[in-house]
Amino acid sequence: MKTVEGSGGGGAPAAVKRRRRDAPGRRRSGGVSVRRRVQVDATTAPAPLQRLLAACRRAFGGPGTEPAHDDVALIRDILDKMGAEDVHLRAVTKAAAASFPRTHPNPIITRITIYKCKNFSIVIFLLPPGAVIPLHDHPGMTVFSKLLLGSLHVTSYDWVNADGPPVAVGGGDRLLRLAKQVVDADLSAPCDALVLFPESGGNMHRFAAATACAVLDVLGPPYSGDRDCTYYQDLPYRHHHHDDDGDEAAGDGDVVPAATDDEQKPRLGWLLETRKPKELHMYEVPYRGPPILWKKRPAVDSWQQGP
């Protein structure tokens, strides 16, 4: 009969107790048994996550690399087929929920970094219902966003003229830049991944969670001390109209028809640079899922953790 630790009944032989006490993966601390975190065997790491890492390493060859068309298509295809189970989302969400008080007055957005190097990062964002990641940019970055769970509203813009100077309004104390809206849509999982580039595809975007959401992001290169995001407030185009803009478009729901019946000019808006909103609460939580691994040693050793 097998003796179960902690169960009632007679004691185990001294030799069995000694082996149990000295078993790997456990240590004694102040009379309390503490389980050490043992690296998960490579076979437990989800294959899609492994493939995603390999594709990103190929696509982002340096800190300033913009992926080739074929690499973008490959990463997007991998992400389109990924689901919550491929990142052990249930365990990740449980660990994040245990890290913060439930009575916090504002929604807490959790960021979990699965992998990061100087060329790219793979990150999960957890948004509770009602949480908003405000309008912000991605300087010199290519970003893939895959909604794994929930429903959210996405709004994104590109600059009309990326090299153009800002426009002073209101006596010159407010500097605005003209942007065109790229996305204004509700998304629900499962859905395809979104992709933005350094100057197109919706480089400035906002996420507003209608339900609890999980978003898997690939950012290349990642944010760093030298590459931080800027926050913006979007203002209706017609409130700050300039004659020099002609009839390019209007904002706040107005759309100017293009030359053909099948196409329409984009909505325009003025983006005002702002400070990080006080109501934004975003915290980093360690990733507790299986490691994604990439370097294979010769002989019998299996996969090793990447840098």
PDB file of C-alpha atoms in Angstrom:
ATOM      1  CA  MET A   1       0.000   0.000   0.000  1.00  0.00           C
ATOM      2  CA  LYS A   2       1.357   3.425  -0.978  1.00  0.00           C
ATOM      3  CA  THR A   3       1.596   5.928   1.874  1.00  0.00           C
ATOM      4  CA  VAL A   4       0.303   9.394   0.923  1.00  0.00           C
ATOM      5  CA  GLU A   5       2.078  12.324   2.521  1.00  0.00           C
ATOM      6  CA  GLY A   6      -0.190  14.172   4.931  1.00  0.00           C
ATOM      7  CA  SER A   7      -2.740  11.341   5.233  1.00  0.00           C
ATOM      8  CA  GLY A   8      -3.743   9.689   8.485  1.00  0.00           C
ATOM      9  CA  GLY A   9      -2.694   6.228   9.611  1.00  0.00           C
ATOM     10  CA  GLY A  10       0.604   4.739  10.677  1.00  0.00           C
ATOM     11  CA  GLY A  11       3.937   6.360   9.945  1.00  0.00           C
ATOM     12  CA  ALA A  12       6.187   5.341   7.062  1.00  0.00           C
ATOM     13  CA  PRO A  13       9.498   3.575   7.712  1.00  0.00           C
ATOM     14  CA  ALA A  14      12.417   5.842   8.578  1.00  0.00           C
ATOM     15  CA  ALA A  15      14.209   5.134   5.280  1.00  0.00           C
ATOM     16  CA  VAL A  16      11.126   6.132   3.273  1.00  0.00           C
ATOM     17  CA  LYS A  17      10.739   9.329   5.284  1.00  0.00           C
ATOM     18  CA  ARG A  18      14.396  10.167   4.739  1.00  0.00           C
ATOM     19  CA  ARG A  19      14.143   9.631   0.984  1.00  0.00           C
ATOM     20  CA  ARG A  20      10.990  11.742   0.868  1.00  0.00           C
ATOM     21  CA  ARG A  21      12.663  14.514   2.846  1.00  0.00           C
ATOM     22  CA  ASP A  22      15.714  14.558   0.559  1.00  0.00           C
ATOM     23  CA  ALA A  23      13.798  14.219  -2.728  1.00  0.00           C
ATOM     24  CA  PRO A  24      14.804  16.736  -5.440  1.00  0.00           C
ATOM     25  CA  GLY A  25      12.473  19.623  -6.045  1.00  0.00           C
ATOM     26  CA  ARG A  26      11.748  20.173  -2.344  1.00  0.00           C
ATOM     27  CA  ARG A  27      13.531  21.976   0.450  1.00  0.00           C
ATOM     28  CA  ARG A  28      12.732  22.614   4.071  1.00  0.00           C
ATOM     29  CA  SER A  29      12.324  26.156   5.324  1.00  0.00           C
ATOM     30  CA  GLY A  30      11.321  26.907   8.891  1.00  0.00           C
ATOM     31  CA  GLY A  31       9.465  23.628   9.157  1.00  0.00           C
ATOM     32  CA  VAL A  32       7.355  24.396   6.044  1.00  0.00           C
ATOM     33  CA  SER A  33       7.653  22.416   2.831  1.00  0.00           C
ATOM     34  CA  VAL A  34       8.367  24.737  -0.099  1.00  0.00           C
ATOM     35  CA  ARG A  35       8.235  23.459  -3.659  1.00  0.00           C
ATOM     36  CA  ARG A  36      11.023  24.755  -5.855  1.00  0.00           C
ATOM     37  CA  ARG A  37      10.152  25.893  -9.362  1.00  0.00           C
ATOM     38  CA  VAL A  38      11.546  23.262 -11.706  1.00  0.00           C
ATOM     39  CA  GLN A  39      11.952  24.089 -15.404  1.00  0.00           C
ATOM     40  CA  VAL A  40       9.222  22.444 -17.430  1.00  0.00           C
ATOM     41  CA  ASP A  41      10.414  19.822 -19.881  1.00  0.00           C
ATOM     42  CA  ALA A  42      10.531  21.069 -23.463  1.00  0.00           C
ATOM     43  CA  THR A  43       7.868  18.609 -24.559  1.00  0.00           C
ATOM     44  CA  THR A  44       5.267  20.475 -22.471  1.00  0.00           C
ATOM     45  CA  ALA A  45       5.844  23.807 -24.219  1.00  0.00           C
ATOM     46  CA  PRO A  46       3.098  24.456 -26.797  1.00  0.00           C
ATOM     47  CA  ALA A  47       4.291  23.900 -30.363  1.00  0.00           C
ATOM     48  CA  PRO A  48       2.645  27.095 -31.760  1.00  0.00           C
ATOM     49  CA  LEU A  49       4.584  29.182 -29.248  1.00  0.00           C
ATOM     50  CA  GLN A  50       7.794  27.453 -30.304  1.00  0.00           C
ATOM     51  CA  ARG A  51       7.022  28.141 -33.966  1.00  0.00           C
ATOM     52  CA  LEU A  52       6.192  31.768 -33.185  1.00  0.00           C
ATOM     53  CA  LEU A  53       9.565  32.280 -31.512  1.00  0.00           C
ATOM     54  CA  ALA A  54      11.409  30.693 -34.432  1.00  0.00           C
ATOM     55  CA  ALA A  55       9.524  32.869 -36.948  1.00  0.00           C
ATOM     56  CA  CYS A  56      10.237  36.035 -34.936  1.00  0.00           C
ATOM     57  CA  ARG A  57      13.946  35.256 -34.695  1.00  0.00           C
ATOM     58  CA  ARG A  58      14.029  34.926 -38.461  1.00  0.00           C
ATOM     59  CA  ALA A  59      11.948  38.047 -39.103  1.00  0.00           C
ATOM     60  CA  PHE A  60      13.673  40.403 -36.672  1.00  0.00           C
ATOM     61  CA  GLY A  61      17.351  40.015 -37.519  1.00  0.00           C
ATOM     62  CA  GLY A  62      18.348  43.234 -35.777  1.00  0.00           C
ATOM     63  CA  PRO A  63      16.905  45.916 -33.489  1.00  0.00           C
ATOM     64  CA  GLY A  64      15.855  48.074 -36.444  1.00  0.00           C
ATOM     65  CA  THR A  65      14.653  45.345 -38.808  1.00  0.00           C
ATOM     66  CA  GLU A  66      11.301  45.692 -40.557  1.00  0.00           C
ATOM     67  CA  PRO A  67      10.171  42.155 -41.432  1.00  0.00           C
ATOM     68  CA  ALA A  68       9.970  41.061 -45.038  1.00  0.00           C
ATOM     69  CA  HIS A  69       6.550  40.392 -46.537  1.00  0.00           C
ATOM     70  CA  ASP A  70       6.957  36.600 -46.319  1.00  0.00           C
ATOM     71  CA  ASP A  71       7.971  36.799 -42.651  1.00  0.00           C
ATOM     72  CA  VAL A  72       4.990  39.009 -41.838  1.00  0.00           C
ATOM     73  CA  ALA A  73       2.701  36.498 -43.538  1.00  0.00           C
ATOM     74  CA  LEU A  74       4.254  33.590 -41.608  1.00  0.00           C
ATOM     75  CA  ILE A  75       3.961  35.262 -38.184  1.00  0.00           C
ATOM     76  CA  ARG A  76       0.429  36.337 -38.930  1.00  0.00           C
ATOM     77  CA  ASP A  77      -0.530  32.818 -40.013  1.00  0.00           C
ATOM     78  CA  ILE A  78       0.881  31.336 -36.795  1.00  0.00           C
ATOM     79  CA  LEU A  79      -0.950  33.892 -34.644  1.00  0.00           C
ATOM     80  CA  ASP A  80      -4.222  33.449 -36.538  1.00  0.00           C
ATOM     81  CA  LYS A  81      -4.238  29.781 -35.550  1.00  0.00           C
ATOM     82  CA  MET A  82      -3.277  30.317 -31.900  1.00  0.00           C
ATOM     83  CA  GLY A  83      -5.726  30.149 -29.023  1.00  0.00           C
ATOM     84  CA  ALA A  84      -5.747  30.677 -25.271  1.00  0.00           C
ATOM     85  CA  GLU A  85      -4.516  27.158 -24.567  1.00  0.00           C
ATOM     86  CA  ASP A  86      -1.313  27.779 -26.543  1.00  0.00           C
ATOM     87  CA  VAL A  87      -0.051  30.161 -23.850  1.00  0.00           C
ATOM     88  CA  HIS A  88      -1.615  28.312 -20.869  1.00  0.00           C
ATOM     89  CA  LEU A  89      -3.828  31.348 -20.419  1.00  0.00           C
ATOM     90  CA  ARG A  90      -5.858  29.927 -17.537  1.00  0.00           C
ATOM     91  CA  ALA A  91      -2.742  29.504 -15.377  1.00  0.00           C
ATOM     92  CA  VAL A  92      -1.397  32.891 -16.476  1.00  0.00           C
ATOM     93  CA  THR A  93      -4.676  34.627 -15.599  1.00  0.00           C
ATOM     94  CA  LYS A  94      -4.884  32.902 -12.228  1.00  0.00           C
ATOM     95  CA  ALA A  95      -1.360  33.994 -11.305  1.00  0.00           C
ATOM     96  CA  ALA A  96      -2.101  37.576 -12.355  1.00  0.00           C
ATOM     97  CA  ALA A  97      -5.341  37.711 -10.363  1.00  0.00           C
ATOM     98  CA  ALA A  98      -3.529  36.554  -7.230  1.00  0.00           C
ATOM     99  CA  SER A  99      -0.988  39.359  -7.538  1.00  0.00           C
ATOM    100  CA  PHE A 100      -3.303  42.339  -6.998  1.00  0.00           C
ATOM    101  CA  PRO A 101      -6.090  43.281  -4.586  1.00  0.00           C
ATOM    102  CA  ARG A 102      -9.618  42.807  -5.918  1.00  0.00           C
ATOM    103  CA  THR A 103     -10.709  46.110  -4.355  1.00  0.00           C
ATOM    104  CA  HIS A 104      -8.482  48.352  -6.483  1.00  0.00           C
ATOM    105  CA  PRO A 105     -10.567  51.415  -7.541  1.00  0.00           C
ATOM    106  CA  ASN A 106      -9.466  51.291 -11.195  1.00  0.00           C
ATOM    107  CA  PRO A 107      -9.152  48.390 -13.646  1.00  0.00           C
ATOM    108  CA  ILE A 108      -5.665  46.892 -13.502  1.00  0.00           C
ATOM    109  CA  ILE A 109      -4.052  45.901 -16.800  1.00  0.00           C
ATOM    110  CA  THR A 110      -1.513  43.121 -16.453  1.00  0.00           C
ATOM    111  CA  ARG A 111       1.497  42.683 -18.715  1.00  0.00           C
ATOM    112  CA  ILE A 112       3.223  39.299 -18.863  1.00  0.00           C
ATOM    113  CA  THR A 113       6.437  39.053 -20.881  1.00  0.00           C
ATOM    114  CA  ILE A 114       6.840  35.556 -22.297  1.00  0.00           C
ATOM    115  CA  TYR A 115      10.079  36.313 -24.131  1.00  0.00           C
ATOM    116  CA  LYS A 116      12.257  39.376 -24.722  1.00  0.00           C
ATOM    117  CA  CYS A 117      15.533  40.098 -26.457  1.00  0.00           C
ATOM    118  CA  LYS A 118      16.940  43.256 -28.052  1.00  0.00           C
ATOM    119  CA  ASN A 119      15.196  42.530 -31.364  1.00  0.00           C
ATOM    120  CA  PHE A 120      11.647  41.630 -30.304  1.00  0.00           C
ATOM    121  CA  SER A 121       9.401  40.639 -27.432  1.00  0.00           C
ATOM    122  CA  ILE A 122       6.363  38.388 -26.997  1.00  0.00           C
ATOM    123  CA  VAL A 123       3.905  39.737 -24.419  1.00  0.00           C
ATOM    124  CA  ILE A 124       0.419  38.999 -23.088  1.00  0.00           C
ATOM    125  CA  PHE A 125      -1.839  41.842 -21.934  1.00  0.00           C
ATOM    126  CA  LEU A 126      -4.767  41.007 -19.640  1.00  0.00           C
ATOM    127  CA  LEU A 127      -7.546  43.612 -19.553  1.00  0.00           C
ATOM    128  CA  PRO A 128     -10.483  43.399 -17.142  1.00  0.00           C
ATOM    129  CA  PRO A 129     -13.909  44.608 -18.334  1.00  0.00           C
ATOM    130  CA  GLY A 130     -13.901  48.354 -18.837  1.00  0.00           C
ATOM    131  CA  ALA A 131     -10.114  48.660 -18.951  1.00  0.00           C
ATOM    132  CA  VAL A 132      -8.581  50.913 -21.616  1.00  0.00           C
ATOM    133  CA  ILE A 133      -5.077  51.001 -23.056  1.00  0.00           C
ATOM    134  CA  PRO A 134      -5.075  54.657 -24.168  1.00  0.00           C
ATOM    135  CA  LEU A 135      -4.130  55.899 -27.612  1.00  0.00           C
ATOM    136  CA  HIS A 136      -0.351  55.472 -27.925  1.00  0.00           C
ATOM    137  CA  ASP A 137       2.280  55.057 -30.619  1.00  0.00           C
ATOM    138  CA  HIS A 138       4.878  52.426 -31.538  1.00  0.00           C
ATOM    139  CA  PRO A 139       8.002  54.326 -32.658  1.00  0.00           C
ATOM    140  CA  GLY A 140       9.912  52.445 -35.359  1.00  0.00           C
ATOM    141  CA  MET A 141       8.145  49.202 -34.466  1.00  0.00           C
ATOM    142  CA  THR A 142       6.282  46.397 -36.198  1.00  0.00           C
ATOM    143  CA  VAL A 143       3.544  45.025 -33.934  1.00  0.00           C
ATOM    144  CA  PHE A 144       1.314  41.957 -34.234  1.00  0.00           C
ATOM    145  CA  SER A 145      -1.739  41.811 -31.937  1.00  0.00           C
ATOM    146  CA  LYS A 146      -3.815  38.663 -31.506  1.00  0.00           C
ATOM    147  CA  LEU A 147      -6.980  38.723 -29.392  1.00  0.00           C
ATOM    148  CA  LEU A 148      -7.020  35.389 -27.559  1.00  0.00           C
ATOM    149  CA  LEU A 149      -9.995  35.959 -25.294  1.00  0.00           C
ATOM    150  CA  GLY A 150     -12.924  38.365 -24.956  1.00  0.00           C
ATOM    151  CA  SER A 151     -14.213  41.373 -26.881  1.00  0.00           C
ATOM    152  CA  LEU A 152     -12.716  44.819 -27.281  1.00  0.00           C
ATOM    153  CA  HIS A 153     -12.959  47.962 -29.372  1.00  0.00           C
ATOM    154  CA  VAL A 154      -9.930  49.004 -31.415  1.00  0.00           C
ATOM    155  CA  THR A 155      -9.282  52.507 -32.711  1.00  0.00           C
ATOM    156  CA  SER A 156      -6.108  53.235 -34.656  1.00  0.00           C
ATOM    157  CA  TYR A 157      -4.543  56.045 -36.686  1.00  0.00           C
ATOM    158  CA  ASP A 158      -1.627  56.766 -38.996  1.00  0.00           C
ATOM    159  CA  TRP A 159      -0.130  60.197 -39.560  1.00  0.00           C
ATOM    160  CA  VAL A 160      -1.320  61.927 -42.718  1.00  0.00           C
ATOM    161  CA  ASN A 161       2.197  63.319 -43.113  1.00  0.00           C
ATOM    162  CA  ALA A 162       4.703  61.552 -40.883  1.00  0.00           C
ATOM    163  CA  ASP A 163       7.370  64.201 -41.547  1.00  0.00           C
ATOM    164  CA  GLY A 164       5.068  67.205 -41.324  1.00  0.00           C
ATOM    165  CA  PRO A 165       5.313  69.660 -38.425  1.00  0.00           C
ATOM    166  CA  PRO A 166       2.559  69.901 -35.810  1.00  0.00           C
ATOM    167  CA  VAL A 167      -0.065  72.646 -36.091  1.00  0.00           C
ATOM    168  CA  ALA A 168      -0.436  75.219 -33.311  1.00  0.00           C
ATOM    169  CA  VAL A 169      -4.008  75.989 -32.240  1.00  0.00           C
ATOM    170  CA  GLY A 170      -5.612  77.784 -29.330  1.00  0.00           C
ATOM    171  CA  GLY A 171      -3.088  80.585 -29.179  1.00  0.00           C
ATOM    172  CA  GLY A 172      -0.153  78.308 -29.900  1.00  0.00           C
ATOM    173  CA  ASP A 173      -0.184  76.377 -26.634  1.00  0.00           C
ATOM    174  CA  ARG A 174      -1.561  73.182 -28.201  1.00  0.00           C
ATOM    175  CA  LEU A 175       0.359  71.381 -30.917  1.00  0.00           C
ATOM    176  CA  LEU A 176      -1.711  68.990 -32.995  1.00  0.00           C
ATOM    177  CA  ARG A 177      -0.839  66.652 -35.843  1.00  0.00           C
ATOM    178  CA  LEU A 178      -3.254  65.430 -38.457  1.00  0.00           C
ATOM    179  CA  ALA A 179      -3.925  61.690 -38.542  1.00  0.00           C
ATOM    180  CA  LYS A 180      -6.163  59.410 -40.572  1.00  0.00           C
ATOM    181  CA  GLN A 181      -8.224  56.691 -38.958  1.00  0.00           C
ATOM    182  CA  VAL A 182      -7.277  53.163 -39.988  1.00  0.00           C
ATOM    183  CA  VAL A 183      -9.410  50.973 -37.713  1.00  0.00           C
ATOM    184  CA  ASP A 184     -12.554  51.673 -35.689  1.00  0.00           C
ATOM    185  CA  ALA A 185     -14.045  48.273 -34.955  1.00  0.00           C
ATOM    186  CA  ASP A 186     -15.281  45.800 -32.374  1.00  0.00           C
ATOM    187  CA  LEU A 187     -13.322  42.550 -32.223  1.00  0.00           C
ATOM    188  CA  SER A 188     -14.249  39.284 -30.540  1.00  0.00           C
ATOM    189  CA  ALA A 189     -12.111  36.175 -30.138  1.00  0.00           C
ATOM    190  CA  PRO A 190     -11.440  34.112 -32.110  1.00  0.00           C
ATOM    191  CA  CYS A 191     -10.305  36.534 -34.811  1.00  0.00           C
ATOM    192  CA  ASP A 192      -7.320  37.198 -37.032  1.00  0.00           C
ATOM    193  CA  ALA A 193      -4.278  39.120 -35.857  1.00  0.00           C
ATOM    194  CA  LEU A 194      -3.798  42.839 -36.497  1.00  0.00           C
ATOM    195  CA  VAL A 195      -0.479  44.099 -37.862  1.00  0.00           C
ATOM    196  CA  LEU A 196       0.922  47.609 -37.734  1.00  0.00           C
ATOM    197  CA  PHE A 197       4.172  48.936 -39.146  1.00  0.00           C
ATOM    198  CA  PRO A 198       6.466  51.871 -38.254  1.00  0.00           C
ATOM    199  CA  GLU A 199       4.435  54.309 -40.378  1.00  0.00           C
ATOM    200  CA  SER A 200       1.295  52.445 -41.428  1.00  0.00           C
ATOM    201  CA  GLY A 201      -1.369  49.983 -40.411  1.00  0.00           C
ATOM    202  CA  GLY A 202      -2.527  51.992 -37.401  1.00  0.00           C
ATOM    203  CA  ASN A 203       0.704  52.896 -35.604  1.00  0.00           C
ATOM    204  CA  MET A 204      -1.242  54.799 -32.929  1.00  0.00           C
ATOM    205  CA  HIS A 205      -3.950  52.647 -31.382  1.00  0.00           C
ATOM    206  CA  ARG A 206      -6.304  52.284 -28.421  1.00  0.00           C
ATOM    207  CA  PHE A 207      -7.816  49.117 -26.918  1.00  0.00           C
ATOM    208  CA  ALA A 208     -11.028  49.320 -24.845  1.00  0.00           C
ATOM    209  CA  ALA A 209     -12.158  46.052 -23.250  1.00  0.00           C
ATOM    210  CA  ALA A 210     -15.880  45.260 -23.345  1.00  0.00           C
ATOM    211  CA  THR A 211     -15.272  41.977 -21.474  1.00  0.00           C
ATOM    212  CA  ALA A 212     -12.255  40.385 -19.832  1.00  0.00           C
ATOM    213  CA  CYS A 213      -9.645  40.202 -22.608  1.00  0.00           C
ATOM    214  CA  ALA A 214      -6.273  38.664 -23.326  1.00  0.00           C
ATOM    215  CA  VAL A 215      -4.124  40.060 -26.137  1.00  0.00           C
ATOM    216  CA  LEU A 216      -0.947  38.389 -27.369  1.00  0.00           C
ATOM    217  CA  ASP A 217       1.492  40.952 -28.811  1.00  0.00           C
ATOM    218  CA  VAL A 218       4.700  40.557 -30.793  1.00  0.00           C
ATOM    219  CA  LEU A 219       6.688  43.800 -30.778  1.00  0.00           C
ATOM    220  CA  GLY A 220       9.790  44.244 -32.898  1.00  0.00           C
ATOM    221  CA  PRO A 221      11.831  45.919 -31.628  1.00  0.00           C
ATOM    222  CA  PRO A 222      10.401  46.038 -28.089  1.00  0.00           C
ATOM    223  CA  TYR A 223       9.878  49.108 -25.966  1.00  0.00           C
ATOM    224  CA  SER A 224      13.022  50.059 -24.075  1.00  0.00           C
ATOM    225  CA  GLY A 225      14.666  52.945 -22.273  1.00  0.00           C
ATOM    226  CA  ASP A 226      15.468  54.495 -25.646  1.00  0.00           C
ATOM    227  CA  ARG A 227      12.115  53.610 -27.210  1.00  0.00           C
ATOM    228  CA  ASP A 228       9.136  54.599 -25.122  1.00  0.00           C
ATOM    229  CA  CYS A 229       5.564  55.205 -26.199  1.00  0.00           C
ATOM    230  CA  THR A 230       3.859  58.585 -26.473  1.00  0.00           C
ATOM    231  CA  TYR A 231       0.204  58.990 -25.455  1.00  0.00           C
ATOM    232  CA  TYR A 232      -2.328  61.015 -27.452  1.00  0.00           C
ATOM    233  CA  GLN A 233      -5.811  62.413 -27.231  1.00  0.00           C
ATOM    234  CA  ASP A 234      -7.784  62.320 -30.466  1.00  0.00           C
ATOM    235  CA  LEU A 235      -9.844  65.425 -31.244  1.00  0.00           C
ATOM    236  CA  PRO A 236     -12.515  65.869 -33.948  1.00  0.00           C
ATOM    237  CA  TYR A 237     -11.106  67.220 -37.192  1.00  0.00           C
ATOM    238  CA  ARG A 238     -13.848  69.800 -37.700  1.00  0.00           C
ATOM    239  CA  HIS A 239     -13.094  71.449 -34.351  1.00  0.00           C
ATOM    240  CA  HIS A 240      -9.665  72.556 -35.603  1.00  0.00           C
ATOM    241  CA  HIS A 241     -10.159  72.819 -39.344  1.00  0.00           C
ATOM    242  CA  HIS A 242      -7.516  74.624 -41.395  1.00  0.00           C
ATOM    243  CA  ASP A 243      -8.076  75.994 -44.869  1.00  0.00           C
ATOM    244  CA  ASP A 244      -4.737  74.561 -45.956  1.00  0.00           C
ATOM    245  CA  ASP A 245      -6.140  71.083 -45.484  1.00  0.00           C
ATOM    246  CA  GLY A 246      -8.662  71.599 -48.270  1.00  0.00           C
ATOM    247  CA  ASP A 247     -11.357  68.960 -48.467  1.00  0.00           C
ATOM    248  CA  GLU A 248      -9.147  65.991 -47.620  1.00  0.00           C
ATOM    249  CA  ALA A 249     -11.655  64.651 -45.101  1.00  0.00           C
ATOM    250  CA  ALA A 250     -13.567  65.353 -41.977  1.00  0.00           C
ATOM    251  CA  GLY A 251     -13.714  63.694 -38.617  1.00  0.00           C
ATOM    252  CA  ASP A 252     -16.128  62.914 -35.835  1.00  0.00           C
ATOM    253  CA  GLY A 253     -18.310  60.715 -38.012  1.00  0.00           C
ATOM    254  CA  ASP A 254     -18.103  62.743 -41.263  1.00  0.00           C
ATOM    255  CA  VAL A 255     -16.612  61.097 -44.325  1.00  0.00           C
ATOM    256  CA  VAL A 256     -15.917  62.864 -47.605  1.00  0.00           C
ATOM    257  CA  PRO A 257     -16.617  60.637 -50.654  1.00  0.00           C
ATOM    258  CA  ALA A 258     -13.666  59.837 -52.879  1.00  0.00           C
ATOM    259  CA  ALA A 259     -13.643  60.016 -56.654  1.00  0.00           C
ATOM    260  CA  THR A 260     -15.313  56.621 -57.082  1.00  0.00           C
ATOM    261  CA  ASP A 261     -18.423  55.100 -55.534  1.00  0.00           C
ATOM    262  CA  ASP A 262     -16.464  52.098 -54.232  1.00  0.00           C
ATOM    263  CA  GLU A 263     -13.945  54.054 -52.177  1.00  0.00           C
ATOM    264  CA  GLN A 264     -14.160  56.649 -49.456  1.00  0.00           C
ATOM    265  CA  LYS A 265     -11.563  58.938 -48.033  1.00  0.00           C
ATOM    266  CA  PRO A 266     -10.560  58.128 -44.458  1.00  0.00           C
ATOM    267  CA  ARG A 267     -11.802  60.004 -41.457  1.00  0.00           C
ATOM    268  CA  LEU A 268      -9.284  62.484 -40.118  1.00  0.00           C
ATOM    269  CA  GLY A 269      -8.594  63.566 -36.575  1.00  0.00           C
ATOM    270  CA  TRP A 270      -6.171  65.767 -34.706  1.00  0.00           C
ATOM    271  CA  LEU A 271      -3.899  63.978 -32.251  1.00  0.00           C
ATOM    272  CA  LEU A 272      -2.748  65.929 -29.209  1.00  0.00           C
ATOM    273  CA  GLU A 273       0.266  64.612 -27.299  1.00  0.00           C
ATOM    274  CA  THR A 274      -0.561  64.094 -23.628  1.00  0.00           C
ATOM    275  CA  ARG A 275       0.997  62.716 -20.493  1.00  0.00           C
ATOM    276  CA  LYS A 276       0.416  59.143 -19.394  1.00  0.00           C
ATOM    277  CA  PRO A 277      -3.166  59.081 -18.061  1.00  0.00           C
ATOM    278  CA  LYS A 278      -3.405  58.930 -14.278  1.00  0.00           C
ATOM    279  CA  GLU A 279      -6.153  56.328 -14.456  1.00  0.00           C
ATOM    280  CA  LEU A 280      -3.914  53.893 -16.360  1.00  0.00           C
ATOM    281  CA  HIS A 281      -2.674  51.131 -14.063  1.00  0.00           C
ATOM    282  CA  MET A 282      -0.453  48.563 -15.785  1.00  0.00           C
ATOM    283  CA  TYR A 283       1.717  46.113 -13.903  1.00  0.00           C
ATOM    284  CA  GLU A 284       4.219  43.432 -14.859  1.00  0.00           C
ATOM    285  CA  VAL A 285       3.668  39.873 -13.638  1.00  0.00           C
ATOM    286  CA  PRO A 286       6.226  37.082 -14.244  1.00  0.00           C
ATOM    287  CA  TYR A 287       5.316  34.501 -16.832  1.00  0.00           C
ATOM    288  CA  ARG A 288       4.594  31.156 -15.165  1.00  0.00           C
ATOM    289  CA  GLY A 289       3.748  29.100 -18.219  1.00  0.00           C
ATOM    290  CA  PRO A 290       6.056  26.633 -19.987  1.00  0.00           C
ATOM    291  CA  PRO A 291       9.218  28.256 -21.347  1.00  0.00           C
ATOM    292  CA  ILE A 292       9.576  28.752 -25.070  1.00  0.00           C
ATOM    293  CA  LEU A 293      12.878  27.295 -26.100  1.00  0.00           C
ATOM    294  CA  TRP A 294      14.983  27.591 -29.180  1.00  0.00           C
ATOM    295  CA  LYS A 295      18.591  26.455 -28.944  1.00  0.00           C
ATOM    296  CA  LYS A 296      19.226  22.761 -29.447  1.00  0.00           C
ATOM    297  CA  ARG A 297      22.406  21.158 -28.153  1.00  0.00           C
ATOM    298  CA  PRO A 298      23.992  18.184 -29.886  1.00  0.00           C
ATOM    299  CA  ALA A 299      23.848  14.665 -28.480  1.00  0.00           C
ATOM    300  CA  VAL A 300      21.166  13.898 -25.886  1.00  0.00           C
ATOM    301  CA  ASP A 301      20.529  17.370 -24.444  1.00  0.00           C
ATOM    302  CA  SER A 302      17.178  18.833 -25.365  1.00  0.00           C
ATOM    303  CA  TRP A 303      16.156  22.439 -25.798  1.00  0.00           C
ATOM    304  CA  GLN A 304      17.800  25.200 -23.812  1.00  0.00           C
ATOM    305  CA  GLN A 305      16.303  28.481 -22.647  1.00  0.00           C
ATOM    306  CA  GLY A 306      16.956  31.373 -25.035  1.00  0.00           C
ATOM    307  CA  PRO A 307      18.782  34.544 -23.944  1.00  0.00           C
TER     308      PRO A 307
END
